[in-house]
XYZ file of N, CA, C and O in Angstrom:
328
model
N -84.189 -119.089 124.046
C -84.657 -117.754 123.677
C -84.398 -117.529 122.189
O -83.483 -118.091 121.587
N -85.184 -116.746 121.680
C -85.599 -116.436 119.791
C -85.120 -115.399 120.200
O -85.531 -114.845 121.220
N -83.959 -114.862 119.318
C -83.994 -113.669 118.705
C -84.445 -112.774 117.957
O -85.355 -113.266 117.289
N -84.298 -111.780 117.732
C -85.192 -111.089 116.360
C -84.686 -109.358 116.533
O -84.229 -108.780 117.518
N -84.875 -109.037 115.660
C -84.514 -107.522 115.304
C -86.504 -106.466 114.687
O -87.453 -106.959 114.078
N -86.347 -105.170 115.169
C -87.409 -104.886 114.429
C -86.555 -103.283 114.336
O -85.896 -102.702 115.198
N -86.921 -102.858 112.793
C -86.426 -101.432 112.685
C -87.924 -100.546 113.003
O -89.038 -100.749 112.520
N -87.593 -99.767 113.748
C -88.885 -98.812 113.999
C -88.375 -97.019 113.349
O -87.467 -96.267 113.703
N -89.451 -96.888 112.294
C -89.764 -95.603 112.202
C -90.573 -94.875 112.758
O -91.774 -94.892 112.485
N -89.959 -94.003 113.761
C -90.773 -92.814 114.438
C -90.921 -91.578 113.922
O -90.106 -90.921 113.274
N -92.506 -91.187 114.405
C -93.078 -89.657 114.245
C -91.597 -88.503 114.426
O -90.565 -88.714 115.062
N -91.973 -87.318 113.638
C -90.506 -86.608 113.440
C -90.329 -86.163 114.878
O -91.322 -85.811 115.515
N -89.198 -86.158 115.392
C -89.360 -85.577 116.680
C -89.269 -86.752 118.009
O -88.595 -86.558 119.021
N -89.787 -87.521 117.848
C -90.049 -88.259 118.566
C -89.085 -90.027 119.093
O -89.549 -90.913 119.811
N -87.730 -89.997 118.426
C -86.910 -91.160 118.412
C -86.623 -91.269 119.733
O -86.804 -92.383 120.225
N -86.112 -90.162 120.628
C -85.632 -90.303 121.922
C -86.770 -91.176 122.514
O -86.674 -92.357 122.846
N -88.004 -90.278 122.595
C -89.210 -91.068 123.033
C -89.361 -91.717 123.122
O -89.626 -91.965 124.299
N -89.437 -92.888 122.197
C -89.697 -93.911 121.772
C -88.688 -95.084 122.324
O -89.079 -96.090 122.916
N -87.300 -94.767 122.019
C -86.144 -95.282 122.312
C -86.530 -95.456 123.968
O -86.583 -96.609 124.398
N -86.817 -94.252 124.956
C -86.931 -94.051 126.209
C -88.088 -95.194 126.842
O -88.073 -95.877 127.866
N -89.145 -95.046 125.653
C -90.404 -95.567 126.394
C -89.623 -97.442 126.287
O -89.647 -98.116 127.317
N -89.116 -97.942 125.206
C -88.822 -99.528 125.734
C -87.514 -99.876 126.003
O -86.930 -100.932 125.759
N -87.040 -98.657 126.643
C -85.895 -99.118 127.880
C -86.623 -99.347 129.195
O -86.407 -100.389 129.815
N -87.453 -98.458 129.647
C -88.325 -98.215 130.223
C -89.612 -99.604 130.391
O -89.881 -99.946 131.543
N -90.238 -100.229 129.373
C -90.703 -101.009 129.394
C -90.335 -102.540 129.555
O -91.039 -103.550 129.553
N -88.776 -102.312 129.714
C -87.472 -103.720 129.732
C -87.933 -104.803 128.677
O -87.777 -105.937 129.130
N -88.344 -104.781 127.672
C -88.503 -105.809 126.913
C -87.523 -105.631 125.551
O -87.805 -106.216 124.505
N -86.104 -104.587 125.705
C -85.330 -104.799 124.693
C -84.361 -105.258 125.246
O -84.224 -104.938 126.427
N -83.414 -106.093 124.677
C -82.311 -106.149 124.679
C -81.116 -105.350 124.353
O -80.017 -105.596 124.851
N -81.364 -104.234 123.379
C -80.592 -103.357 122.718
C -81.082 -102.501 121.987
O -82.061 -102.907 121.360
N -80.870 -101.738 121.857
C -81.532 -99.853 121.634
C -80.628 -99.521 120.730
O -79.536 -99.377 121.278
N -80.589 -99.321 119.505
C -79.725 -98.022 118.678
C -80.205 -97.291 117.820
O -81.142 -97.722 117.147
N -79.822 -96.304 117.657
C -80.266 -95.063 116.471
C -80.136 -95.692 115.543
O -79.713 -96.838 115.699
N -80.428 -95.232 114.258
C -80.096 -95.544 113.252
C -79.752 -94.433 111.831
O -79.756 -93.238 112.126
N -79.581 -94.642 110.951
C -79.527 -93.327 109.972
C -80.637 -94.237 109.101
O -81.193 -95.311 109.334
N -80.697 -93.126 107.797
C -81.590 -94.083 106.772
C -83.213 -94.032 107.007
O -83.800 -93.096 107.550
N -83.898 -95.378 106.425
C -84.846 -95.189 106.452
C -85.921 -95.344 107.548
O -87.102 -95.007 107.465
N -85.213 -95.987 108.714
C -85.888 -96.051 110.156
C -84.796 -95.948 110.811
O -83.749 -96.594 110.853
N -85.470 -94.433 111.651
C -84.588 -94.293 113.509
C -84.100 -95.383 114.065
O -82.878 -95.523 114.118
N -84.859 -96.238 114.519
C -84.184 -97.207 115.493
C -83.877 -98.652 115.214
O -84.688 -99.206 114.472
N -83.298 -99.071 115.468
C -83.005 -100.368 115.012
C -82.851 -101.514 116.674
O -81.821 -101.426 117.342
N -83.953 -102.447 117.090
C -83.811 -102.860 118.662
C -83.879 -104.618 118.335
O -84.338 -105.242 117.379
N -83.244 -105.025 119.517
C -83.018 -106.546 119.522
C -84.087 -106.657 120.915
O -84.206 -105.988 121.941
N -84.970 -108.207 120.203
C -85.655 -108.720 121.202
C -85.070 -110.223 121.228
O -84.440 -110.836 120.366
N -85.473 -110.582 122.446
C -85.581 -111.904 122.806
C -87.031 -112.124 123.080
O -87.660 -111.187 123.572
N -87.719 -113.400 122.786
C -88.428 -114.384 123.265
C -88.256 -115.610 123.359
O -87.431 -116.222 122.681
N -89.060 -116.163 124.266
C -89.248 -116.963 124.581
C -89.584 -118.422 122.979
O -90.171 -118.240 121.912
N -88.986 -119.558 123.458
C -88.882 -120.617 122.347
C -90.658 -120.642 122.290
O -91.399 -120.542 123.268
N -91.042 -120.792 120.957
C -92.921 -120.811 120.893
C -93.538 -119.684 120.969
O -94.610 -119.702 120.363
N -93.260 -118.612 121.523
C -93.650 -117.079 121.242
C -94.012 -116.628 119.984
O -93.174 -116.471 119.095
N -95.460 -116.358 119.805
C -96.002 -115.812 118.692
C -95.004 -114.184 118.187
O -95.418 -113.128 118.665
N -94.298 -114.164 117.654
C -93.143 -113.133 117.545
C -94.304 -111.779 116.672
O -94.353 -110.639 117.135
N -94.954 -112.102 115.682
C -95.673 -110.839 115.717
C -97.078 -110.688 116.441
O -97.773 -109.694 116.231
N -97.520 -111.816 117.394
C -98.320 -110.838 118.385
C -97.248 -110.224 119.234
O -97.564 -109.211 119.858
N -95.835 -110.756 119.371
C -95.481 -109.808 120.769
C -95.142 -108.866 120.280
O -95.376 -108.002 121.126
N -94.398 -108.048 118.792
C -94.440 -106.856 117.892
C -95.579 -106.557 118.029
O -95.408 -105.524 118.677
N -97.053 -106.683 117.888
C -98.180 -105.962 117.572
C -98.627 -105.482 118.951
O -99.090 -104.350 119.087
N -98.479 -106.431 120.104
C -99.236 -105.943 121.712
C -98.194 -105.300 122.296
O -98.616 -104.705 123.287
N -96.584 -105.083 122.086
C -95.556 -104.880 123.080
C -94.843 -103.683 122.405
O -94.360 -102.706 122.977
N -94.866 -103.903 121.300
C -93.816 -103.144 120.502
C -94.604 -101.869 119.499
O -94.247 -100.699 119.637
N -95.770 -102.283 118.433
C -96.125 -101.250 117.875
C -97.564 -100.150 118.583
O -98.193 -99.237 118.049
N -97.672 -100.828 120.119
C -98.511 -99.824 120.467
C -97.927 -98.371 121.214
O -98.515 -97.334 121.522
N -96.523 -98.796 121.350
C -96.083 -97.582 122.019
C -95.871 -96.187 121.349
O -95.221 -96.155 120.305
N -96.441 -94.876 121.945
C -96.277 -94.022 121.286
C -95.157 -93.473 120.248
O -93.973 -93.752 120.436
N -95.550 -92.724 119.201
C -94.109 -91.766 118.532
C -94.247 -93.165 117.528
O -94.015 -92.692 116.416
N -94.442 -94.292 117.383
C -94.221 -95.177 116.060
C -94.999 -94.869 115.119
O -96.166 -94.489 115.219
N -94.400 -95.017 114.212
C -94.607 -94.770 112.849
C -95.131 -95.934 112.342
O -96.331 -96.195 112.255
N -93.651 -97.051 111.808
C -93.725 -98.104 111.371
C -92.437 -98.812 111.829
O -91.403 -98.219 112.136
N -92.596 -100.009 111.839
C -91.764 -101.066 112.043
C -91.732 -102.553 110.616
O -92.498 -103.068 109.802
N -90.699 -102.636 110.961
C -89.904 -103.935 109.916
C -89.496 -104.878 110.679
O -88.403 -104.671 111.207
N -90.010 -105.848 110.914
C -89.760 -107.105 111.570
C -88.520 -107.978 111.024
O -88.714 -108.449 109.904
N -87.014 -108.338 111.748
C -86.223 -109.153 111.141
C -85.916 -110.154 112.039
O -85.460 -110.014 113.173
N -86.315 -111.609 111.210
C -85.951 -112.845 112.109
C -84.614 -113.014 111.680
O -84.225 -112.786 110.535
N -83.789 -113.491 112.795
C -82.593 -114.271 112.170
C -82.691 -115.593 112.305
O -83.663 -116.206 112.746
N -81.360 -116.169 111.803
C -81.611 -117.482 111.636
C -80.280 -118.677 112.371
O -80.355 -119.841 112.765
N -79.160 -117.698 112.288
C -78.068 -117.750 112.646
C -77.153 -116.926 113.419
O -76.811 -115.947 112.756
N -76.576 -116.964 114.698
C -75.726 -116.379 114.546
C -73.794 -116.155 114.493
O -73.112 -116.404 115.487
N -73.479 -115.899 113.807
C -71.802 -115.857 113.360
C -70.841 -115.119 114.467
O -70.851 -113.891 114.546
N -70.159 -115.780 115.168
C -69.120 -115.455 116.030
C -67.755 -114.761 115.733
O -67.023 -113.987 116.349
N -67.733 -115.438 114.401
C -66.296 -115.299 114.244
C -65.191 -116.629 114.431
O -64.205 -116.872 113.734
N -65.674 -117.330 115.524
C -65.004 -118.565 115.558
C -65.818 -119.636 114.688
O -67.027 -119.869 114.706
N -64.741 -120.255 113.876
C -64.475 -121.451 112.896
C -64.990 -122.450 113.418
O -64.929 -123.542 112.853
């Protein structure tokens, strides 16, 4: 499984919404508010070979209350253990 992060800016008013609609749709891994320049900040998984911005463009930016989104791949991740 690919990880990835996308920050979503939502319509004013509308973060719960949004937040609600892809808990609701089970394709996050993790949901948080955010401060700054985008509301939410969510962790996906896909699948190894997964076109990562068709599944942002068909899964993720059609749901209502979005604004805009920022797509972040990682590359690594750091445990803490040496």
């Amino acid at each position: 499984m690919i990880p990835f992060f996308v920050q979503i800016k939502c319509h004013l008013g509308r973060a719960y919404d949004v937040a609600n609609a892809l808990a609701d749709a089970e394709i996050a891994s993790e949901i948080y508010s955010t401060a700054g320049d985008y509301d939410l900040l969510v962790k996906f998984y896909v699948p190894a070979g997964t076109d990562i911005g068709h599944f942002v463009n068909e899964k993720v930016q059609l749901i209502a209350g979005i604004q805009d989104t920022k797509t972040i791949i990682t590359f690594k991740a750091f445990t803490g253990a040496r």
